[in-house]
PDB file of C-alpha atoms in Angstrom:
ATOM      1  CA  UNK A   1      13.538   9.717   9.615  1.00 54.00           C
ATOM      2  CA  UNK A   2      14.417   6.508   7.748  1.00 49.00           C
ATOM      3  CA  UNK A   3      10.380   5.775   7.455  1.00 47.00           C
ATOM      4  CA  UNK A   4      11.290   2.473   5.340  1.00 49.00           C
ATOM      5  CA  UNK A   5       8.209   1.250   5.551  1.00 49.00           C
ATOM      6  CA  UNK A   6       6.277   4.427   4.770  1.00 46.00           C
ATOM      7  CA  UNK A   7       5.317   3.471   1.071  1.00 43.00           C
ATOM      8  CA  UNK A   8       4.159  -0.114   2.023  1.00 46.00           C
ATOM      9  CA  UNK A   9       2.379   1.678   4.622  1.00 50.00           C
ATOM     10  CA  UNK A  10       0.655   4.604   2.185  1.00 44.00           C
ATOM     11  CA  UNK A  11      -0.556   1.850   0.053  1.00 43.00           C
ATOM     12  CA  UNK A  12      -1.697  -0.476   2.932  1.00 49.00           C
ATOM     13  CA  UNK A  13      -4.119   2.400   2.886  1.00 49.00           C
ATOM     14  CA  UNK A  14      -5.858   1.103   0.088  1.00 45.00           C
ATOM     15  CA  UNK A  15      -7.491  -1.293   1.809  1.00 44.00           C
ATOM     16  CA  UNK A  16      -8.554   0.258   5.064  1.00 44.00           C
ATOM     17  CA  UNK A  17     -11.659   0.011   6.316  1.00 42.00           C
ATOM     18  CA  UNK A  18     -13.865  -0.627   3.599  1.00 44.00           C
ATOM     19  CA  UNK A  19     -14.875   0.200   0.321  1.00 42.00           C
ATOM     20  CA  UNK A  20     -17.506   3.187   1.130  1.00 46.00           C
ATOM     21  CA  UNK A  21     -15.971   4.678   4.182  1.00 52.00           C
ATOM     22  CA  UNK A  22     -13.573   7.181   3.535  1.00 73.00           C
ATOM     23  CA  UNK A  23     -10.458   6.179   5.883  1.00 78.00           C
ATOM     24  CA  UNK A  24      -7.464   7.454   7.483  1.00 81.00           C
ATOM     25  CA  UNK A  25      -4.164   5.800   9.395  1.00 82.00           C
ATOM     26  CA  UNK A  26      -2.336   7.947  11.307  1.00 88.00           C
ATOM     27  CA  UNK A  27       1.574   6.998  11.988  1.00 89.00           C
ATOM     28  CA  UNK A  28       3.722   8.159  14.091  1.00 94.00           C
ATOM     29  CA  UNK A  29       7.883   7.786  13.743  1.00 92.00           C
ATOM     30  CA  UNK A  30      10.198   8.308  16.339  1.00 92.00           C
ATOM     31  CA  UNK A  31      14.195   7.690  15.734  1.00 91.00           C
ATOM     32  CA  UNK A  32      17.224   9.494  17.228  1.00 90.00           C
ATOM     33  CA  UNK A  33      15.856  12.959  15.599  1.00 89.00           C
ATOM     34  CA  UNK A  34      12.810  13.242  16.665  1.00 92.00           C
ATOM     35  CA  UNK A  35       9.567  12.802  16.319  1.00 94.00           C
ATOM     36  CA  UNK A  36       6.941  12.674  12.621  1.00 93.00           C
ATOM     37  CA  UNK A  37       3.724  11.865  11.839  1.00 94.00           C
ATOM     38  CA  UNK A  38       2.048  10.991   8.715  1.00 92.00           C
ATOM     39  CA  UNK A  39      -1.571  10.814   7.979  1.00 91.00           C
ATOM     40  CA  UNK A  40      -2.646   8.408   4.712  1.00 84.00           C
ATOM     41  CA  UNK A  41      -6.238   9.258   3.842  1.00 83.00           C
ATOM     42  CA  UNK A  42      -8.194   6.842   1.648  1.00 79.00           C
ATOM     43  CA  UNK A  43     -11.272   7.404  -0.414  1.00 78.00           C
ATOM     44  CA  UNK A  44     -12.913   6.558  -4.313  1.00 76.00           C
ATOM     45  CA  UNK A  45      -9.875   3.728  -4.535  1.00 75.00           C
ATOM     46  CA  UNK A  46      -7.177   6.816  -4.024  1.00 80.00           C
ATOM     47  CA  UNK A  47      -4.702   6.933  -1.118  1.00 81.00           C
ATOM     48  CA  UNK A  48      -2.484  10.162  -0.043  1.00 85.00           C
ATOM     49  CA  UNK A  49       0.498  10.152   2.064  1.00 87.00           C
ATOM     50  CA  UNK A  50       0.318  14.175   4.461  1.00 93.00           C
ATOM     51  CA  UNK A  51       3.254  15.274   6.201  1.00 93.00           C
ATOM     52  CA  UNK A  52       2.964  17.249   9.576  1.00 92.00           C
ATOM     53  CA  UNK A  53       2.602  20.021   7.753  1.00 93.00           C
ATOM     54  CA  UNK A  54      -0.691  18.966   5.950  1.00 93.00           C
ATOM     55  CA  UNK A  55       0.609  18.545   2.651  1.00 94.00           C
ATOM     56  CA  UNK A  56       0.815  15.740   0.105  1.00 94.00           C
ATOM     57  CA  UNK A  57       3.932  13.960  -0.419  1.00 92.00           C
ATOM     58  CA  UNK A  58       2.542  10.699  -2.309  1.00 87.00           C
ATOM     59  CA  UNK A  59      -0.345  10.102  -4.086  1.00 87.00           C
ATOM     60  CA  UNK A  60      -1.599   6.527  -5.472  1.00 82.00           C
ATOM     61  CA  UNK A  61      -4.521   6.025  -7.535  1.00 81.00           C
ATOM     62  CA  UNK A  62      -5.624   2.137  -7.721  1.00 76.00           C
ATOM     63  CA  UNK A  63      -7.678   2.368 -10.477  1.00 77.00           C
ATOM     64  CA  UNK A  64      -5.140   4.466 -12.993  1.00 80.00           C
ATOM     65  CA  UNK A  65      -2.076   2.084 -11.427  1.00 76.00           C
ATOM     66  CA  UNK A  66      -0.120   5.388 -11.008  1.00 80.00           C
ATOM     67  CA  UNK A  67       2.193   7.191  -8.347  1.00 82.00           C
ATOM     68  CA  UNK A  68       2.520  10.766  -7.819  1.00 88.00           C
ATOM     69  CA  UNK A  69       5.215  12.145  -5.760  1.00 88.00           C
ATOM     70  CA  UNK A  70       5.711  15.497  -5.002  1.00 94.00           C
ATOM     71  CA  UNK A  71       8.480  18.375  -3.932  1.00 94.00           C
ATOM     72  CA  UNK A  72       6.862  21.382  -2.447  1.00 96.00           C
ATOM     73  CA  UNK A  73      10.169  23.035  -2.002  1.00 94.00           C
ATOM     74  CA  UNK A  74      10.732  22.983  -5.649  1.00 94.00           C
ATOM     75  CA  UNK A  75       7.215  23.171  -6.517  1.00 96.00           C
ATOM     76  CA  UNK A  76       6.930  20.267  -8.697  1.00 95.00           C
ATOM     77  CA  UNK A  77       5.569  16.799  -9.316  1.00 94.00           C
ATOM     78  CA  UNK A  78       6.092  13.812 -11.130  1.00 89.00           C
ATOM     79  CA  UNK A  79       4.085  10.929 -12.244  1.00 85.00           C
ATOM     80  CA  UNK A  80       5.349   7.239 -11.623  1.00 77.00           C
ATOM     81  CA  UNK A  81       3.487   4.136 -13.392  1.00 70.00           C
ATOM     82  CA  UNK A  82       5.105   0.356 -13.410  1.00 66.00           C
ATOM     83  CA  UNK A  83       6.732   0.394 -16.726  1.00 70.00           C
ATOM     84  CA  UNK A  84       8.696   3.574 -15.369  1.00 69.00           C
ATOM     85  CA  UNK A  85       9.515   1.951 -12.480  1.00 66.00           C
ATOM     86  CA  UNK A  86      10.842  -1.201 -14.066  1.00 67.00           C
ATOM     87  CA  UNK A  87      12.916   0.636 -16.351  1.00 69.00           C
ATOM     88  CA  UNK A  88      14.529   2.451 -12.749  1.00 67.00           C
ATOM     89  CA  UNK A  89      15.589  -0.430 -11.452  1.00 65.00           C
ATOM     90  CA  UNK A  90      16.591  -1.910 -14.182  1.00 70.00           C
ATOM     91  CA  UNK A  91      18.984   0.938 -14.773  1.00 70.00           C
ATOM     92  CA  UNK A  92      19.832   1.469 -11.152  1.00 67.00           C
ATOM     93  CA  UNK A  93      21.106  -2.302 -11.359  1.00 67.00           C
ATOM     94  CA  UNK A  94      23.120  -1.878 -14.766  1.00 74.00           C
ATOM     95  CA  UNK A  95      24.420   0.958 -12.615  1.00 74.00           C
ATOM     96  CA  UNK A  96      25.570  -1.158  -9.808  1.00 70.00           C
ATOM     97  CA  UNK A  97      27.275  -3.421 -11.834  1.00 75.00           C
ATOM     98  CA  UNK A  98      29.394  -1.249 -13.420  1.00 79.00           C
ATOM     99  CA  UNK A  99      30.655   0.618  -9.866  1.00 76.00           C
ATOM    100  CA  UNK A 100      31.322  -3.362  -8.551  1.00 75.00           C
ATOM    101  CA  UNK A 101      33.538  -4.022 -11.420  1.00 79.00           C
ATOM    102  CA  UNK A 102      35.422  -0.551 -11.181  1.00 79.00           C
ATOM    103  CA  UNK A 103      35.726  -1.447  -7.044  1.00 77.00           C
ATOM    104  CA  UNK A 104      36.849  -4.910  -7.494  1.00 77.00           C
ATOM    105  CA  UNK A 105      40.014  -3.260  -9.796  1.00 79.00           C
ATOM    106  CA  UNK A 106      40.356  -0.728  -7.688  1.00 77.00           C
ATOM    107  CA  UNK A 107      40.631  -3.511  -4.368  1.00 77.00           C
ATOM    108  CA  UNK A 108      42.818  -5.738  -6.840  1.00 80.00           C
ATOM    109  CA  UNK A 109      46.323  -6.212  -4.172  1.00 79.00           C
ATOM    110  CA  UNK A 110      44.866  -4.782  -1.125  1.00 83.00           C
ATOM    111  CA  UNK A 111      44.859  -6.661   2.101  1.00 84.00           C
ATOM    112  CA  UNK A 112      41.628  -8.958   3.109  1.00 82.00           C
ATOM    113  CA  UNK A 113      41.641  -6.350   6.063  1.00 82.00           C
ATOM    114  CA  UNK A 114      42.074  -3.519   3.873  1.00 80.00           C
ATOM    115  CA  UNK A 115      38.716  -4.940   1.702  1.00 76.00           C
ATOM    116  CA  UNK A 116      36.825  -5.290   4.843  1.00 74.00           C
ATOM    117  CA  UNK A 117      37.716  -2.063   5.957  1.00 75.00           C
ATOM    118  CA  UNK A 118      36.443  -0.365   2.509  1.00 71.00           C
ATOM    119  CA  UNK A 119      33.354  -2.517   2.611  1.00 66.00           C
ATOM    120  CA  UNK A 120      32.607  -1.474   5.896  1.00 64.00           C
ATOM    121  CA  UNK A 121      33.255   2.234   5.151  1.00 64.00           C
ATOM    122  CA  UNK A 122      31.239   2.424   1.866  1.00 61.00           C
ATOM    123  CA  UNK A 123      28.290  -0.475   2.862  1.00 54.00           C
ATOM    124  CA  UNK A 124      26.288  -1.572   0.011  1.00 49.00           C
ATOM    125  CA  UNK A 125      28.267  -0.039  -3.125  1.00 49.00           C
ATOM    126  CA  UNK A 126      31.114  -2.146  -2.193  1.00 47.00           C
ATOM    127  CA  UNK A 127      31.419  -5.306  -3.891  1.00 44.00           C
ATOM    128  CA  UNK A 128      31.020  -8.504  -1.713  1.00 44.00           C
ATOM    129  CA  UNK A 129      29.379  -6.248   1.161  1.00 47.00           C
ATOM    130  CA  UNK A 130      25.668  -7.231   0.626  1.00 49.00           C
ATOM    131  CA  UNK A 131      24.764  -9.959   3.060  1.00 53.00           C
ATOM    132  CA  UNK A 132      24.511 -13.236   1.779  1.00 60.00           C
ATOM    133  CA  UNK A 133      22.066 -14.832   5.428  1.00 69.00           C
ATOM    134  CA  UNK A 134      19.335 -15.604   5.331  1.00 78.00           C
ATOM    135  CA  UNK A 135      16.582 -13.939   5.822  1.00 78.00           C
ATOM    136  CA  UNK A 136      13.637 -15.482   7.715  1.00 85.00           C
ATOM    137  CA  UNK A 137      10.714 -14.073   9.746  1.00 86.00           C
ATOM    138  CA  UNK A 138       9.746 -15.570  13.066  1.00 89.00           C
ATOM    139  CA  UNK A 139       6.829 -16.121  15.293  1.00 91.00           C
ATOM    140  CA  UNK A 140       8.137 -15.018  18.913  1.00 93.00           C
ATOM    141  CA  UNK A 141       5.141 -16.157  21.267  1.00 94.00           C
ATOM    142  CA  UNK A 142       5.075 -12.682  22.658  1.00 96.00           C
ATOM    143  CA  UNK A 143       2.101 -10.487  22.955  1.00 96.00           C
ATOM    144  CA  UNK A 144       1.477  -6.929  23.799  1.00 96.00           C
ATOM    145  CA  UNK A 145      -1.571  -4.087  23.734  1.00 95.00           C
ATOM    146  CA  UNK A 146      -0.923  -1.106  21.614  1.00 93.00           C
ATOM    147  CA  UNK A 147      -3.225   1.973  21.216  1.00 86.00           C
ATOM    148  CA  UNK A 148      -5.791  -0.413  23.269  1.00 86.00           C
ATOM    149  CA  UNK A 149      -5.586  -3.399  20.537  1.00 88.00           C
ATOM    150  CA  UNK A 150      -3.699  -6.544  21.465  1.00 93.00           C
ATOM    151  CA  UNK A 151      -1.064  -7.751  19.533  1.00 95.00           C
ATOM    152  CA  UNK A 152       1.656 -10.420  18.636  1.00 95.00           C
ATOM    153  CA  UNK A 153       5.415  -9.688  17.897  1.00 97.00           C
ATOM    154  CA  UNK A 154       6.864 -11.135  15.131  1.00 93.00           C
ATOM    155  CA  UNK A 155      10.801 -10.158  13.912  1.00 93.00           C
ATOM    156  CA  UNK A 156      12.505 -10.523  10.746  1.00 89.00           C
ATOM    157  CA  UNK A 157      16.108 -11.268  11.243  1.00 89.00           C
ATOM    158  CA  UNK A 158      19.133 -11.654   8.400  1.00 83.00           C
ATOM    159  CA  UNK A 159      21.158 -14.317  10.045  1.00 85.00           C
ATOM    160  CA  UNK A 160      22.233 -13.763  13.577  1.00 86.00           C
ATOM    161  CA  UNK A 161      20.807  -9.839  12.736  1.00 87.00           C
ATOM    162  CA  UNK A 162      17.339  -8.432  13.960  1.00 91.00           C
ATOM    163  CA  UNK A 163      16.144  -6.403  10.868  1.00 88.00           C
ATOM    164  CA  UNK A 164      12.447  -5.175  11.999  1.00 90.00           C
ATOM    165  CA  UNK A 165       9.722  -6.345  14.553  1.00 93.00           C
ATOM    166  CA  UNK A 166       6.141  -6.227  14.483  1.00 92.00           C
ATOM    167  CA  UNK A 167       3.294  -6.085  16.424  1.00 95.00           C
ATOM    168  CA  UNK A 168       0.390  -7.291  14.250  1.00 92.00           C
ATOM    169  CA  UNK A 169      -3.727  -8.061  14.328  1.00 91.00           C
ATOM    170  CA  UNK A 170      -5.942  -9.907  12.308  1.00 87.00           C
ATOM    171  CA  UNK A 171      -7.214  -8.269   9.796  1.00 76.00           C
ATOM    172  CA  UNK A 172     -10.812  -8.689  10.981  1.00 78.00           C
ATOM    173  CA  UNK A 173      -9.903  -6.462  13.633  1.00 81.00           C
ATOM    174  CA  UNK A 174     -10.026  -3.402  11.110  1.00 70.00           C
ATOM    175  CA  UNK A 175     -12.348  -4.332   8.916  1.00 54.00           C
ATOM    176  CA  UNK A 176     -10.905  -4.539   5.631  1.00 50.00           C
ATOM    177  CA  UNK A 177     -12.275  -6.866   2.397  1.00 49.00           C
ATOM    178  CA  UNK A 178     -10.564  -9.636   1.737  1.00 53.00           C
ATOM    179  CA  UNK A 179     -10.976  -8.880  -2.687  1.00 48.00           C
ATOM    180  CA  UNK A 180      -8.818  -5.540  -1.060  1.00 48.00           C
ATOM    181  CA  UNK A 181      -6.179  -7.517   0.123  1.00 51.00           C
ATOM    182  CA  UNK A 182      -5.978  -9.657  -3.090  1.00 49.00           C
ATOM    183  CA  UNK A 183      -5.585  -6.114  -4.687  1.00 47.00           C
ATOM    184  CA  UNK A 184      -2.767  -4.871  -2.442  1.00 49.00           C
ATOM    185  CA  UNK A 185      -1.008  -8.266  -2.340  1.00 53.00           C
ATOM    186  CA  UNK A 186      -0.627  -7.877  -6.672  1.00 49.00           C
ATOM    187  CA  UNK A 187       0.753  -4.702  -6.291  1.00 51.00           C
ATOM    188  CA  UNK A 188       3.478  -5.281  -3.307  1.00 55.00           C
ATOM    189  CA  UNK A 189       4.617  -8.040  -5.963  1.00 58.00           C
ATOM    190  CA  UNK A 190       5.457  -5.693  -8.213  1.00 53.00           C
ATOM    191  CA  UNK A 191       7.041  -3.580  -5.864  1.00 54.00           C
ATOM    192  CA  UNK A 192       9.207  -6.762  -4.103  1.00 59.00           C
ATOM    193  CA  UNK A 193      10.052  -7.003  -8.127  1.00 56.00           C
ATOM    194  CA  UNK A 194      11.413  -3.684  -8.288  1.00 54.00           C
ATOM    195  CA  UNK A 195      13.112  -3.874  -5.188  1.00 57.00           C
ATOM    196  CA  UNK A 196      14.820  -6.897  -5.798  1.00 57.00           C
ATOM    197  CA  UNK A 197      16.015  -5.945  -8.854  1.00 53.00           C
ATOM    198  CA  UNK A 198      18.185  -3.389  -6.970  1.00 53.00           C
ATOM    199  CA  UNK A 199      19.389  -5.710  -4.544  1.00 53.00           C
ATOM    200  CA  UNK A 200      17.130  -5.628  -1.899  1.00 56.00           C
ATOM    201  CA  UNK A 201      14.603  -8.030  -1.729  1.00 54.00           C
ATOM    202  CA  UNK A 202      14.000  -8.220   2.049  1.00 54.00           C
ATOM    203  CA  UNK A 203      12.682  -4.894   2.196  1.00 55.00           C
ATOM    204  CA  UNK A 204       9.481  -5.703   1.334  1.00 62.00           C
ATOM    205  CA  UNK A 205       9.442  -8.886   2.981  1.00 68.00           C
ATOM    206  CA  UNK A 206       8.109  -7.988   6.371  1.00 72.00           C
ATOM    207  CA  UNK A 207       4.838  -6.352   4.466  1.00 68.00           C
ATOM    208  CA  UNK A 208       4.317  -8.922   1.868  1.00 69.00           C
ATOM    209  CA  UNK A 209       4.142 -11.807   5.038  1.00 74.00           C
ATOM    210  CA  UNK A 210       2.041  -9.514   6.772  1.00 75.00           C
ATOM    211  CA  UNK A 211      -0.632  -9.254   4.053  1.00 69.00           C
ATOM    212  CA  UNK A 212      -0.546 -13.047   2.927  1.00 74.00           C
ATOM    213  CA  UNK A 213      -1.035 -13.705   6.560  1.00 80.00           C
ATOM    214  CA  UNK A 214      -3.832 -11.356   6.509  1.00 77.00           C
ATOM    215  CA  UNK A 215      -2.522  -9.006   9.501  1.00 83.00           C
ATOM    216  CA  UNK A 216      -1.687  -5.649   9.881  1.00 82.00           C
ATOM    217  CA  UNK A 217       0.952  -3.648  12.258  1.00 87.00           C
ATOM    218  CA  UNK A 218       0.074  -1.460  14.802  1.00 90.00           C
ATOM    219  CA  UNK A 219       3.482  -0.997  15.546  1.00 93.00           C
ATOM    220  CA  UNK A 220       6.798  -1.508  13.519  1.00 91.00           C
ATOM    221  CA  UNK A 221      10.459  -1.027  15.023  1.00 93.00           C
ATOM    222  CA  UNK A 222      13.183  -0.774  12.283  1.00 90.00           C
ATOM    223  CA  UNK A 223      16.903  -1.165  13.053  1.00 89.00           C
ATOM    224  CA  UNK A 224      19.368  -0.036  10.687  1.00 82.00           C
ATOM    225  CA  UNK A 225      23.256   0.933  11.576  1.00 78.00           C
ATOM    226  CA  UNK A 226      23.126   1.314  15.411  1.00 85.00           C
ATOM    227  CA  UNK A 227      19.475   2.974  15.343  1.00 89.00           C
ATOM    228  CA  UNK A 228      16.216   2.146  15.796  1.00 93.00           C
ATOM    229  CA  UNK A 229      13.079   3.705  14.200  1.00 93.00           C
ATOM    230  CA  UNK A 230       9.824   3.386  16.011  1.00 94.00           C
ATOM    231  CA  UNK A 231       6.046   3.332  13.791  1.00 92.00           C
ATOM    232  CA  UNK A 232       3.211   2.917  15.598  1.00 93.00           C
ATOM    233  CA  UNK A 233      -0.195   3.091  13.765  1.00 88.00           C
ATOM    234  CA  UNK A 234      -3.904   3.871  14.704  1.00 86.00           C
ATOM    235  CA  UNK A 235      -6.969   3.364  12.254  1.00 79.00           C
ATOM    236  CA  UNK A 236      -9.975   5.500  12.490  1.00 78.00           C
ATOM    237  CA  UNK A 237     -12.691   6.474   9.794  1.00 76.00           C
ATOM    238  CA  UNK A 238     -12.381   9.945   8.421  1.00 80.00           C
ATOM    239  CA  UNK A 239     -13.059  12.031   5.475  1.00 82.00           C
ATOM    240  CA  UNK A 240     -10.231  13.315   3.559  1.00 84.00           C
ATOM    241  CA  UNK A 241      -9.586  17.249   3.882  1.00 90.00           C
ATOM    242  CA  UNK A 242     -10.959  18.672   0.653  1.00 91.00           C
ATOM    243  CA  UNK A 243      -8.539  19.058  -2.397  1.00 92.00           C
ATOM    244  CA  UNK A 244      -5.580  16.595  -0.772  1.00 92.00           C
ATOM    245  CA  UNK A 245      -5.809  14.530  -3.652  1.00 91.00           C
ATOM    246  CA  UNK A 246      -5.381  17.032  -5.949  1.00 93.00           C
ATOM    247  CA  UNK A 247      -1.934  19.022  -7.147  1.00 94.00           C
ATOM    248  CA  UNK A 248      -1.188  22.485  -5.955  1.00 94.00           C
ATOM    249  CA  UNK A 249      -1.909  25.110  -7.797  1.00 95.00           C
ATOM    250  CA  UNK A 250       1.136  26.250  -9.904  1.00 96.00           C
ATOM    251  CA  UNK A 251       2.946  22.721  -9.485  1.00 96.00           C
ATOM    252  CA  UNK A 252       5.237  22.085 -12.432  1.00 95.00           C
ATOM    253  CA  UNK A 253       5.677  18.447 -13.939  1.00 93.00           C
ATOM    254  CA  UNK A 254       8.616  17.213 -13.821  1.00 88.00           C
ATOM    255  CA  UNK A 255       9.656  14.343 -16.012  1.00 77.00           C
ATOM    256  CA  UNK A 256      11.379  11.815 -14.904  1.00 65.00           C
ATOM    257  CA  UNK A 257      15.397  11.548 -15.749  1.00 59.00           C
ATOM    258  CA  UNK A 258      16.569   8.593 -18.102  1.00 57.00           C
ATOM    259  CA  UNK A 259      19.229   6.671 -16.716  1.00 50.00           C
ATOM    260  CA  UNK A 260      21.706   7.881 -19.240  1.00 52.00           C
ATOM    261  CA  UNK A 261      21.522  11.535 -17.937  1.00 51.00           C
ATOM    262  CA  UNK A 262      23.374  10.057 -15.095  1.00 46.00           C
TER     263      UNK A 262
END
């Protein structure tokens, strides 16, 4: 599964359903392989990401601003806040750089068709391959009902390209504050930040004009190299299972790598 939008999605979770009610959205990605569903519980200004098989992958606690992200095969943990994050991309991007200049010598006397070709065959690490369209979202007149709410489809396309389509509903329609909104919207800015800074600033586009527009999905369809990932989302209120915020038992920390190591 691709699940690009999962994160935006995990922290949209914030903002469910009120402040008092403990919430959960379940959603459900289909693509080529299959079939997963994720469950993102809120409750006490926490939100957890479960896999299928009931555990935690993602943990994000509003009032500490800090991620958690977890590997259960490995047993271990790690703890992301924004400065981390901004030193990431920052590195990620110095990173970048420095393949692009070793490509472009490396291209230095091949054919235009012979660039295109290598572009094509290594996508974004190639220099000159990230599109230069524009991106723009797009209201298409078209409605639909999903999980018994009805909805509008709107698409984001890069040029000529259709990137993502949603199916969205007012944000009255779920119940959710508009001060929780104002809090999501800060923190999707500092995620478009750290996106952007490693080159891809429309990924968070989609979400971020969703929750200035004050709407939410109840179904997203992603298209990426020939395939098509399906999201559909329901809202319901629901206690968390007890503990899911917390780390396993016998969970190491890991720390997380410095750019230089490489």
């Amino acid at each position: 599964m691709k699940t690009k939008s999962l994160l935006a999605l995990a922290v949209m979770g914030v903002v469910s359903l009120g402040a008092n009610a403990d919430s959960m959205i379940t959603v459900v990605s289909q693509d080529m392989d299959g079939t997963e569903t994720t469950k993102i519980y809120v409750a006490d200004g926490k939100t957890v990401a479960v896999n299928a098989q009931g555990q935690a992958d993602f943990i994000f606690d509003t009032k500490k601003n800090l991620a958690i992200a977890l590997n259960h095969e490995e047993q271990q943990y790690v703890h992301v806040n924004s400065e981390q994050m901004q030193k990431m991309a920052e590195g990620i991007g110095q990173m970048q750089q420095q393949m692009q200049s070793m490509m472009e010598q490396q291209m230095q006397g091949m054919s235009e068709e012979e660039k295109a070709q290598m572009r094509e065959m290594m996508g974004g690490f190639m220099p000159g391959a990230k599109s230069n369209e524009e991106v723009r979202l797009n209201e298409t007149g078209k409605s639909d009902k999903i999980n018994g709410q009805s909805c509008k489809w709107i698409t984001l396309n890069r040029g000529d390209e259709l990137v993502s389509e949603a199916c969205v509903v007012s944000v009255k329609d779920v119940d959710i504050a508009d001060d929780d909104f104002a809090t999501l919207i800060g923190f999707l800015n500092k995620m478009r930040e750290f996106a952007s800074q490693m080159g891809d600033n429309d990924e968070m586009m989609l979400n971020q004009h969703l929750l200035d527009k004050k709407l939410l999905p109840v179904q997203i369809k992603d298209y990426e190299d020939g395939e098509t990932e399906i999201s559909t989302l329901s809202f319901a209120q629901k206690s968390a299972p007890n503990g899911v915020f917390a780390i396993p038992d016998g969970y190491q920390e890991m720390q997380m790598p410095a750019m230089e190591d490489f």
